[in-house]
Coordinates of C-alpha atoms in Angstrom, one line a residue:
M632 CA 56.4 74.6 45.4
S633 CA 58.3 75.4 42.3
R634 CA 59.2 78.9 41.5
L635 CA 57.0 78.8 38.2
R636 CA 54.2 78.2 40.2
A637 CA 55.0 80.7 43.0
L638 CA 55.3 83.4 40.0
V639 CA 51.4 82.3 38.7
E640 CA 50.1 82.9 42.0
L641 CA 51.6 86.1 42.8
V642 CA 50.6 87.6 39.4
A643 CA 47.2 86.4 39.8
L644 CA 46.8 88.6 42.7
V645 CA 48.1 91.1 41.6
V646 CA 45.2 90.9 38.4
A647 CA 42.8 90.4 41.4
G648 CA 43.8 93.4 43.0
G649 CA 44.7 92.0 46.0
L650 CA 48.7 91.9 46.6
V651 CA 49.5 90.1 49.1
A652 CA 52.9 91.1 50.7
V653 CA 54.6 89.1 53.7
I654 CA 56.3 91.5 56.2
P655 CA 58.6 90.9 58.8
S656 CA 56.8 91.5 62.2
A657 CA 57.8 94.6 63.4
P658 CA 60.4 94.2 66.5
A659 CA 58.6 95.7 69.6
S660 CA 59.6 98.8 70.7
A661 CA 61.9 99.6 73.3
A662 CA 60.3 101.1 76.9
A663 CA 59.8 104.6 77.4
C664 CA 62.8 106.4 79.0
A665 CA 62.5 106.7 82.8
A666 CA 62.9 110.3 84.0
P667 CA 67.0 111.5 83.6
W668 CA 69.5 110.0 86.0
Q669 CA 70.9 112.9 88.1
A670 CA 73.5 113.0 90.1
S671 CA 72.2 114.9 93.0
A672 CA 69.0 112.5 93.3
V673 CA 68.7 110.2 96.0
Y674 CA 66.8 106.3 94.5
W675 CA 65.7 104.0 96.6
G676 CA 65.4 100.3 96.0
G677 CA 62.5 100.1 93.0
D678 CA 63.0 103.8 91.7
Q679 CA 64.3 104.1 88.2
A680 CA 66.1 106.1 86.2
S681 CA 67.4 106.6 82.1
H682 CA 70.9 106.8 81.0
N683 CA 72.7 107.2 77.6
G684 CA 69.6 105.9 76.1
R685 CA 68.7 102.7 78.4
N686 CA 66.5 102.0 81.9
Y687 CA 67.9 101.1 84.6
Q688 CA 66.7 100.2 88.8
A689 CA 68.3 100.9 91.7
K690 CA 68.4 97.7 94.0
W691 CA 69.2 99.6 97.4
W692 CA 69.4 103.3 98.4
T693 CA 72.1 104.7 96.0
Q694 CA 73.2 108.4 95.4
N695 CA 75.8 110.2 92.8
E696 CA 76.8 107.0 91.5
T697 CA 76.5 106.8 87.5
P698 CA 74.6 104.2 86.1
P699 CA 75.3 101.2 85.6
G700 CA 78.0 101.8 88.3
T701 CA 80.2 99.3 89.8
T702 CA 78.6 98.1 93.0
G703 CA 75.9 96.2 91.4
V704 CA 73.1 98.4 92.9
W705 CA 71.9 99.6 88.9
Q706 CA 69.8 96.8 87.6
D707 CA 70.1 97.4 83.7
L708 CA 66.5 97.2 82.7
G709 CA 67.8 97.4 78.7
T710 CA 67.2 99.9 76.1
C711 CA 64.7 102.9 75.9
G712 CA 63.2 105.1 73.6
G713 CA 61.0 108.1 73.6
G714 CA 60.0 109.5 77.3
S715 CA 62.4 112.4 78.2
T716 CA 65.6 110.5 77.4
P717 CA 66.0 108.9 74.0
P718 CA 68.7 107.2 72.6
P719 CA 71.1 109.4 70.7
T720 CA 70.1 109.6 67.3
G721 CA 71.1 112.3 64.0
G722 CA 70.0 115.3 63.5
C723 CA 69.2 118.1 66.1
N724 CA 67.1 115.5 68.0
H725 CA 69.2 116.4 70.9
P726 CA 67.6 116.7 74.8
N727 CA 66.7 119.6 77.1
W728 CA 69.4 120.9 78.8
V729 CA 68.3 120.0 82.7
A730 CA 70.3 122.1 85.7
G731 CA 71.8 119.1 88.2
T732 CA 72.0 116.3 85.5
W733 CA 75.6 115.1 84.9
Y734 CA 77.0 115.7 81.5
S735 CA 79.9 113.8 80.1
V736 CA 82.1 115.4 77.2
G737 CA 80.2 115.1 73.8
A738 CA 76.9 115.7 75.7
I739 CA 74.8 118.0 73.5
V740 CA 71.7 120.0 74.7
R741 CA 69.5 122.3 73.5
Y742 CA 69.7 125.4 75.8
T743 CA 67.0 127.5 76.9
N744 CA 67.4 129.6 74.6
G745 CA 66.3 127.1 71.7
L746 CA 70.3 126.3 70.9
Y747 CA 72.6 123.7 70.8
Y748 CA 75.7 123.5 73.1
I749 CA 78.5 120.3 72.7
A750 CA 80.1 119.7 76.3
E751 CA 83.8 120.4 76.2
H752 CA 84.7 119.2 79.5
D753 CA 82.6 117.1 82.0
N754 CA 80.3 119.1 84.4
P755 CA 77.9 118.3 86.9
G756 CA 75.1 120.5 84.8
Y757 CA 76.1 124.3 84.7
D758 CA 74.4 126.7 82.5
P759 CA 75.7 126.6 79.2
V760 CA 75.6 130.2 78.6
I761 CA 77.4 131.6 81.6
S762 CA 80.1 128.3 82.2
T763 CA 81.7 128.3 78.9
W764 CA 84.6 126.4 79.9
Y765 CA 82.7 123.8 80.1
W766 CA 80.3 124.1 77.4
E767 CA 80.7 125.0 73.6
P768 CA 78.3 126.3 70.8
Y769 CA 76.7 123.7 68.6
T770 CA 75.6 123.3 65.2
C771 CA 73.5 120.3 64.1
S772 CA 71.7 119.7 60.9
G773 CA 68.1 118.3 60.6
Q774 CA 65.0 119.6 61.7
P775 CA 64.8 120.4 65.6
P776 CA 61.9 119.2 67.8
T777 CA 59.1 121.6 67.9
T778 CA 58.9 121.0 72.0
P779 CA 60.3 124.2 73.5
P780 CA 62.8 123.9 75.9
T781 CA 62.3 123.8 79.6
N782 CA 64.5 124.9 82.9
P783 CA 62.9 123.0 85.4
G784 CA 65.5 124.1 87.4
S785 CA 65.6 127.8 86.5
F786 CA 66.4 130.3 90.1
V787 CA 66.3 134.2 89.9
V788 CA 69.9 134.6 91.1
S789 CA 72.6 133.4 87.9
E790 CA 75.1 131.8 89.1
A791 CA 77.3 135.0 87.7
Q792 CA 75.4 136.7 90.3
F793 CA 75.9 133.4 92.9
N794 CA 80.0 133.8 92.6
Q795 CA 79.8 137.7 92.7
M796 CA 77.7 137.4 96.0
F797 CA 80.2 134.7 97.6
P798 CA 83.9 135.1 95.6
G799 CA 85.6 133.4 98.2
R800 CA 83.3 130.2 98.6
N801 CA 84.4 126.8 99.4
S802 CA 84.2 124.9 95.9
F803 CA 81.8 122.7 97.8
Y804 CA 78.9 124.7 97.8
T805 CA 78.3 124.7 94.0
Y806 CA 75.5 126.6 91.7
S807 CA 74.5 123.7 90.1
G808 CA 74.1 121.9 93.7
L809 CA 71.5 125.2 94.7
V810 CA 69.5 124.7 91.2
A811 CA 69.1 121.1 92.0
A812 CA 68.2 121.3 95.4
L813 CA 65.1 123.6 94.2
S814 CA 63.2 120.6 93.3
A815 CA 62.2 120.0 97.2
Y816 CA 60.1 123.1 97.5
P817 CA 58.7 124.6 93.9
A818 CA 57.4 128.1 96.5
F819 CA 61.1 128.7 97.3
T820 CA 61.9 132.3 95.4
R821 CA 58.7 131.2 92.4
T822 CA 56.1 133.0 94.5
G823 CA 54.6 136.3 94.4
S824 CA 55.8 139.1 91.6
S825 CA 59.6 139.1 91.0
T826 CA 60.7 142.0 93.1
V827 CA 59.6 139.5 96.4
Q828 CA 61.3 136.5 94.4
R829 CA 64.4 138.6 94.0
Q830 CA 63.9 139.5 97.3
E831 CA 63.2 135.9 99.2
A832 CA 66.0 134.7 97.1
A833 CA 68.6 137.7 98.9
A834 CA 67.5 137.1 102.1
F835 CA 68.3 133.4 102.1
L836 CA 71.3 133.5 100.5
A837 CA 72.3 136.7 103.4
N838 CA 71.4 134.5 106.1
V839 CA 73.5 131.9 104.4
H840 CA 75.8 134.4 103.7
H841 CA 75.8 135.5 107.8
E842 CA 75.6 131.6 109.0
T843 CA 78.9 130.4 107.0
G844 CA 81.2 133.3 106.7
G845 CA 80.6 133.8 102.8
L846 CA 80.1 129.9 102.0
V847 CA 83.4 128.7 103.5
H848 CA 82.6 126.6 106.6
I849 CA 80.6 123.4 105.7
V850 CA 80.5 122.5 109.1
E851 CA 80.6 123.8 112.4
Q852 CA 83.9 124.9 113.4
N853 CA 83.6 124.8 117.4
Q854 CA 84.5 121.0 117.6
A855 CA 83.7 121.0 121.7
N856 CA 80.1 122.1 121.1
Y857 CA 79.5 118.4 118.9
P858 CA 77.9 116.2 121.8
H859 CA 75.3 118.5 122.8
Y860 CA 73.7 118.3 119.7
C861 CA 71.9 114.5 120.7
D862 CA 68.9 115.0 122.3
P863 CA 68.2 111.6 124.2
G864 CA 64.6 112.2 125.0
Q865 CA 63.8 111.6 121.3
P866 CA 61.9 107.6 120.6
Y867 CA 64.5 107.3 117.8
G868 CA 67.6 108.6 119.9
C869 CA 71.0 109.4 118.1
P870 CA 71.8 106.5 115.9
A871 CA 75.0 108.1 114.5
G872 CA 76.4 108.8 117.6
Q873 CA 75.9 111.7 120.6
A874 CA 79.0 113.4 118.7
A875 CA 77.0 113.4 114.9
Y876 CA 74.7 116.4 114.9
Y877 CA 76.8 119.2 114.2
G878 CA 75.9 121.9 112.2
R879 CA 76.2 121.4 109.1
G880 CA 75.6 123.0 105.6
P881 CA 74.1 126.5 104.4
I882 CA 72.1 126.9 107.2
Q883 CA 73.9 125.1 109.8
L884 CA 71.6 121.9 110.4
S885 CA 72.1 121.0 113.8
W886 CA 70.7 118.2 116.8
N887 CA 69.3 114.7 116.0
F888 CA 65.7 115.9 115.7
N889 CA 66.0 118.9 113.1
Y890 CA 68.2 116.1 111.2
N891 CA 65.3 114.0 111.7
A892 CA 62.5 115.9 110.1
A893 CA 64.8 116.9 107.6
G894 CA 65.8 113.6 106.7
N895 CA 61.8 112.4 106.2
A896 CA 60.4 116.0 104.7
L897 CA 62.7 115.0 102.3
N898 CA 63.2 111.4 101.7
L899 CA 67.0 111.2 103.0
P900 CA 68.1 108.5 105.9
L901 CA 69.7 111.8 107.8
L902 CA 69.3 110.6 111.0
T903 CA 71.0 107.5 110.1
N904 CA 73.6 109.5 107.8
P905 CA 73.7 112.9 108.7
W906 CA 77.1 112.7 107.1
L907 CA 75.1 113.3 103.7
V908 CA 74.7 117.0 104.2
Q909 CA 78.3 117.9 104.4
N910 CA 79.2 115.5 101.7
D911 CA 76.7 116.5 98.7
A912 CA 76.1 119.7 98.2
A913 CA 72.1 119.3 96.8
V914 CA 71.4 117.3 99.9
A915 CA 73.0 120.3 102.0
W916 CA 71.4 123.2 100.0
K917 CA 68.1 121.0 100.5
T918 CA 68.4 120.9 104.3
A919 CA 68.8 124.9 104.6
I920 CA 65.5 125.4 102.0
W921 CA 64.1 122.8 104.1
Y922 CA 64.4 125.1 107.3
W923 CA 63.8 128.4 105.6
M924 CA 60.4 126.9 104.0
T925 CA 59.2 124.8 107.5
Q926 CA 60.4 126.2 110.1
N927 CA 59.2 128.8 112.6
G928 CA 62.5 128.8 115.0
P929 CA 62.4 130.8 117.4
G930 CA 59.9 133.2 115.5
T931 CA 56.0 133.2 114.7
M932 CA 56.6 132.2 110.5
T933 CA 58.8 130.9 108.5
P934 CA 61.7 133.0 106.9
H935 CA 59.5 132.2 104.0
N936 CA 56.6 133.3 105.1
A937 CA 57.9 136.5 106.0
M938 CA 59.2 137.1 102.9
V939 CA 56.6 137.0 100.4
N940 CA 53.6 138.1 103.2
G941 CA 55.5 141.2 103.5
A942 CA 56.5 140.5 107.4
G943 CA 60.1 141.6 106.2
F944 CA 63.9 140.3 106.3
G945 CA 63.7 141.0 110.3
E946 CA 61.0 138.6 110.7
T947 CA 64.0 135.6 108.8
I948 CA 66.2 136.7 111.5
R949 CA 64.3 135.5 114.3
S950 CA 63.0 132.9 112.9
I951 CA 66.5 131.3 112.1
N952 CA 68.6 132.7 115.3
G953 CA 66.1 135.4 116.9
S954 CA 66.3 134.3 120.6
I955 CA 70.2 135.2 121.0
E956 CA 69.9 138.5 118.2
C957 CA 66.7 139.9 118.6
N958 CA 65.5 142.4 120.4
G959 CA 68.7 144.1 121.4
G960 CA 70.3 140.5 122.1
N961 CA 73.3 141.3 119.2
P962 CA 72.7 144.3 117.0
A963 CA 76.3 143.5 115.6
Q964 CA 75.0 140.4 114.1
V965 CA 71.8 141.5 113.1
Q966 CA 73.3 144.8 110.9
S967 CA 75.8 141.6 109.9
R968 CA 72.5 140.0 108.1
V969 CA 71.0 143.4 107.2
T970 CA 73.9 144.6 105.3
K971 CA 74.4 141.4 103.4
Y972 CA 70.6 141.7 102.5
Q973 CA 70.8 145.5 101.0
Q974 CA 74.5 144.3 99.1
F975 CA 72.1 141.3 97.4
V976 CA 69.3 143.1 96.0
G977 CA 71.1 145.5 95.0
I978 CA 73.0 142.5 92.7
L979 CA 69.7 141.3 92.1
G980 CA 68.4 145.0 91.1
V981 CA 66.0 145.3 93.6
S982 CA 64.8 147.1 96.6
A983 CA 65.1 145.5 100.2
G984 CA 61.5 146.8 101.3
A985 CA 60.6 147.7 104.9
N986 CA 61.4 145.8 108.5
L987 CA 64.7 144.8 107.8
Y988 CA 65.7 144.9 111.7
C989 CA 64.1 142.6 114.2

């Protein structure tokens, strides 16, 4: 067709009010982004996560390997857009900060106060308004998102208060690891009034302080006890070895049956890999919260129920080590826990309540 003929036909279409423009078909939109990858999260084969504007799928169990990784565990599914982690764009379209998520230098986030911060140093999701060495305020242009920022990992104890409670803690026990573990049991420190929530947090952390010498010890110090924590009568035995189930973490998880039960509840391979509890802060905190929320121990109720139902701090001691300490068994140890609890509720600005002893 000549150019003249094409022009005539185009004019005819315009005159007839039927201008037809041939527009190239738009490229297919990118898939929605999966949930953001988190260093503390456990991913099983088939699980998906997004990172830096791309979706990835785990080929087998993995944790703490940033996609795309170096071991081949992550399959790159391509660019993603939409969902919770859109690829970087201009203006103020930056993602909401999520506690426990790894942020590299240069990452920009929107904090819960609606303001923006840029990572000055790599960090595992530290709070931008508390960990100011890692974050700097950031000014961006454009219209900010209308969706209010959220903080799904919010905790009634701030990082500053946590540091005040544990001034000499081992660097393994990170605040970000604790916050990341909260998702395992959403009712933990979120049940009842604000006073009850803070009392429960203080009770949990007071017992943790006692069990670990102020969050100093990651593993049980008396290695002579290590072979004693294997109950061969369990049908699953002790696949990690007879001496592998010693006390670890904030509440010193021990025995093969406890590692098995905690692993099943948390979807973690703790029976075959109990060392996860001493190598990953979030896993360590999760096992402590698991015990607090689900186990009666030598008591008659879980420590969580003791605090939210008004039984008092003394019953948390009974549920953790009551067979040895309560009813006059070791009053000095009980007093140590009570004293720390009273100190911690003071830091959080609430009363200690009744029934402090067991």
